[in-house]
Coordinates of C-alpha atoms in Angstrom, one line a residue:
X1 CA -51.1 -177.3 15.9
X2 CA -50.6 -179.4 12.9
X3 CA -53.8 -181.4 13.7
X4 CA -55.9 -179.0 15.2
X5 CA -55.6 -175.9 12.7
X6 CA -54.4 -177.8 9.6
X7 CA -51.7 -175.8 8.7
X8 CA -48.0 -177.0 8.0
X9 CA -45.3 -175.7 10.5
X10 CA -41.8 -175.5 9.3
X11 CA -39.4 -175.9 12.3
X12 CA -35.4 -175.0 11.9
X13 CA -33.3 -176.1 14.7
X14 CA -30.5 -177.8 15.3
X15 CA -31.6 -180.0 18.7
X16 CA -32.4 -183.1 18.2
X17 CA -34.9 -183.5 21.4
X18 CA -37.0 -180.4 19.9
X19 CA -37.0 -182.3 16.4
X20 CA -38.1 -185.8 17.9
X21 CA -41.8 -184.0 18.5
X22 CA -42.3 -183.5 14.8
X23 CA -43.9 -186.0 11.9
X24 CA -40.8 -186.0 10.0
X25 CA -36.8 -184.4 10.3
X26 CA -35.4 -183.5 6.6
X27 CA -31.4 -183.0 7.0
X28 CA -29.5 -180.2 5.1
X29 CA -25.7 -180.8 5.0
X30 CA -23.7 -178.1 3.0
X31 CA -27.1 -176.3 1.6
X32 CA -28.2 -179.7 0.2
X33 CA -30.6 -182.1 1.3
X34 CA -28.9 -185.0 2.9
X35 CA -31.9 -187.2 4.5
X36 CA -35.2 -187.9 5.4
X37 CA -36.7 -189.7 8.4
X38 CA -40.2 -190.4 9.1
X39 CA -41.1 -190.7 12.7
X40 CA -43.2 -194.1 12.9
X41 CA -45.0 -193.0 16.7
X42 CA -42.6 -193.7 19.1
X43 CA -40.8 -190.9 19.9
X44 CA -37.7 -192.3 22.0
X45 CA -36.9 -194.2 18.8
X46 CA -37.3 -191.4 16.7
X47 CA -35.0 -189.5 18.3
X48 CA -31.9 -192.6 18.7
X49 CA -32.6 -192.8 14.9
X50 CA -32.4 -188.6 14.2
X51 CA -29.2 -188.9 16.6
X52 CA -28.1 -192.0 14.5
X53 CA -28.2 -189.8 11.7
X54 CA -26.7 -187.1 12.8
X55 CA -24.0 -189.2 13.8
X56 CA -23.3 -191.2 10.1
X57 CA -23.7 -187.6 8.3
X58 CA -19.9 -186.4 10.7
X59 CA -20.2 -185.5 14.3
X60 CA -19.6 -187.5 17.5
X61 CA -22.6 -187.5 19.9
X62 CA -21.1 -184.7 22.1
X63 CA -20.5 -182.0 19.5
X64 CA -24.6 -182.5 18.7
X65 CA -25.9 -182.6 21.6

């Protein structure tokens, strides 16, 4: 949609498969903004390192996902 209308979506959510589709993930911990990741085009990757982060910033894998 992104591409084809050129427009800029704004996706909230809190699973990390959904987020691995997008250009970038921007991290909020307690109201503040916490990280950025860029996805570089490979989206299996992008999602280890958005579940990589989500790990470091306090949860085990099995509360996130």
């Amino acid at each position: 949609m992104n591409k084809k209308f050129n427009v800029t979506v704004i996706m909230v959510t809190h699973d990390p498969f959904s987020a691995s589709y997008s250009k970038k993930v921007i991290f909020i911990k307690d109201g503040r903004l916490n990280a950025r990741i860029d996805n570089s085009g490979n989206r299996k990757e992008f999602y280890n390192n958005i579940m990589n982060l989500l790990t470091a910033m306090g949860g085990e894998i099995n509360e996130i996902v």
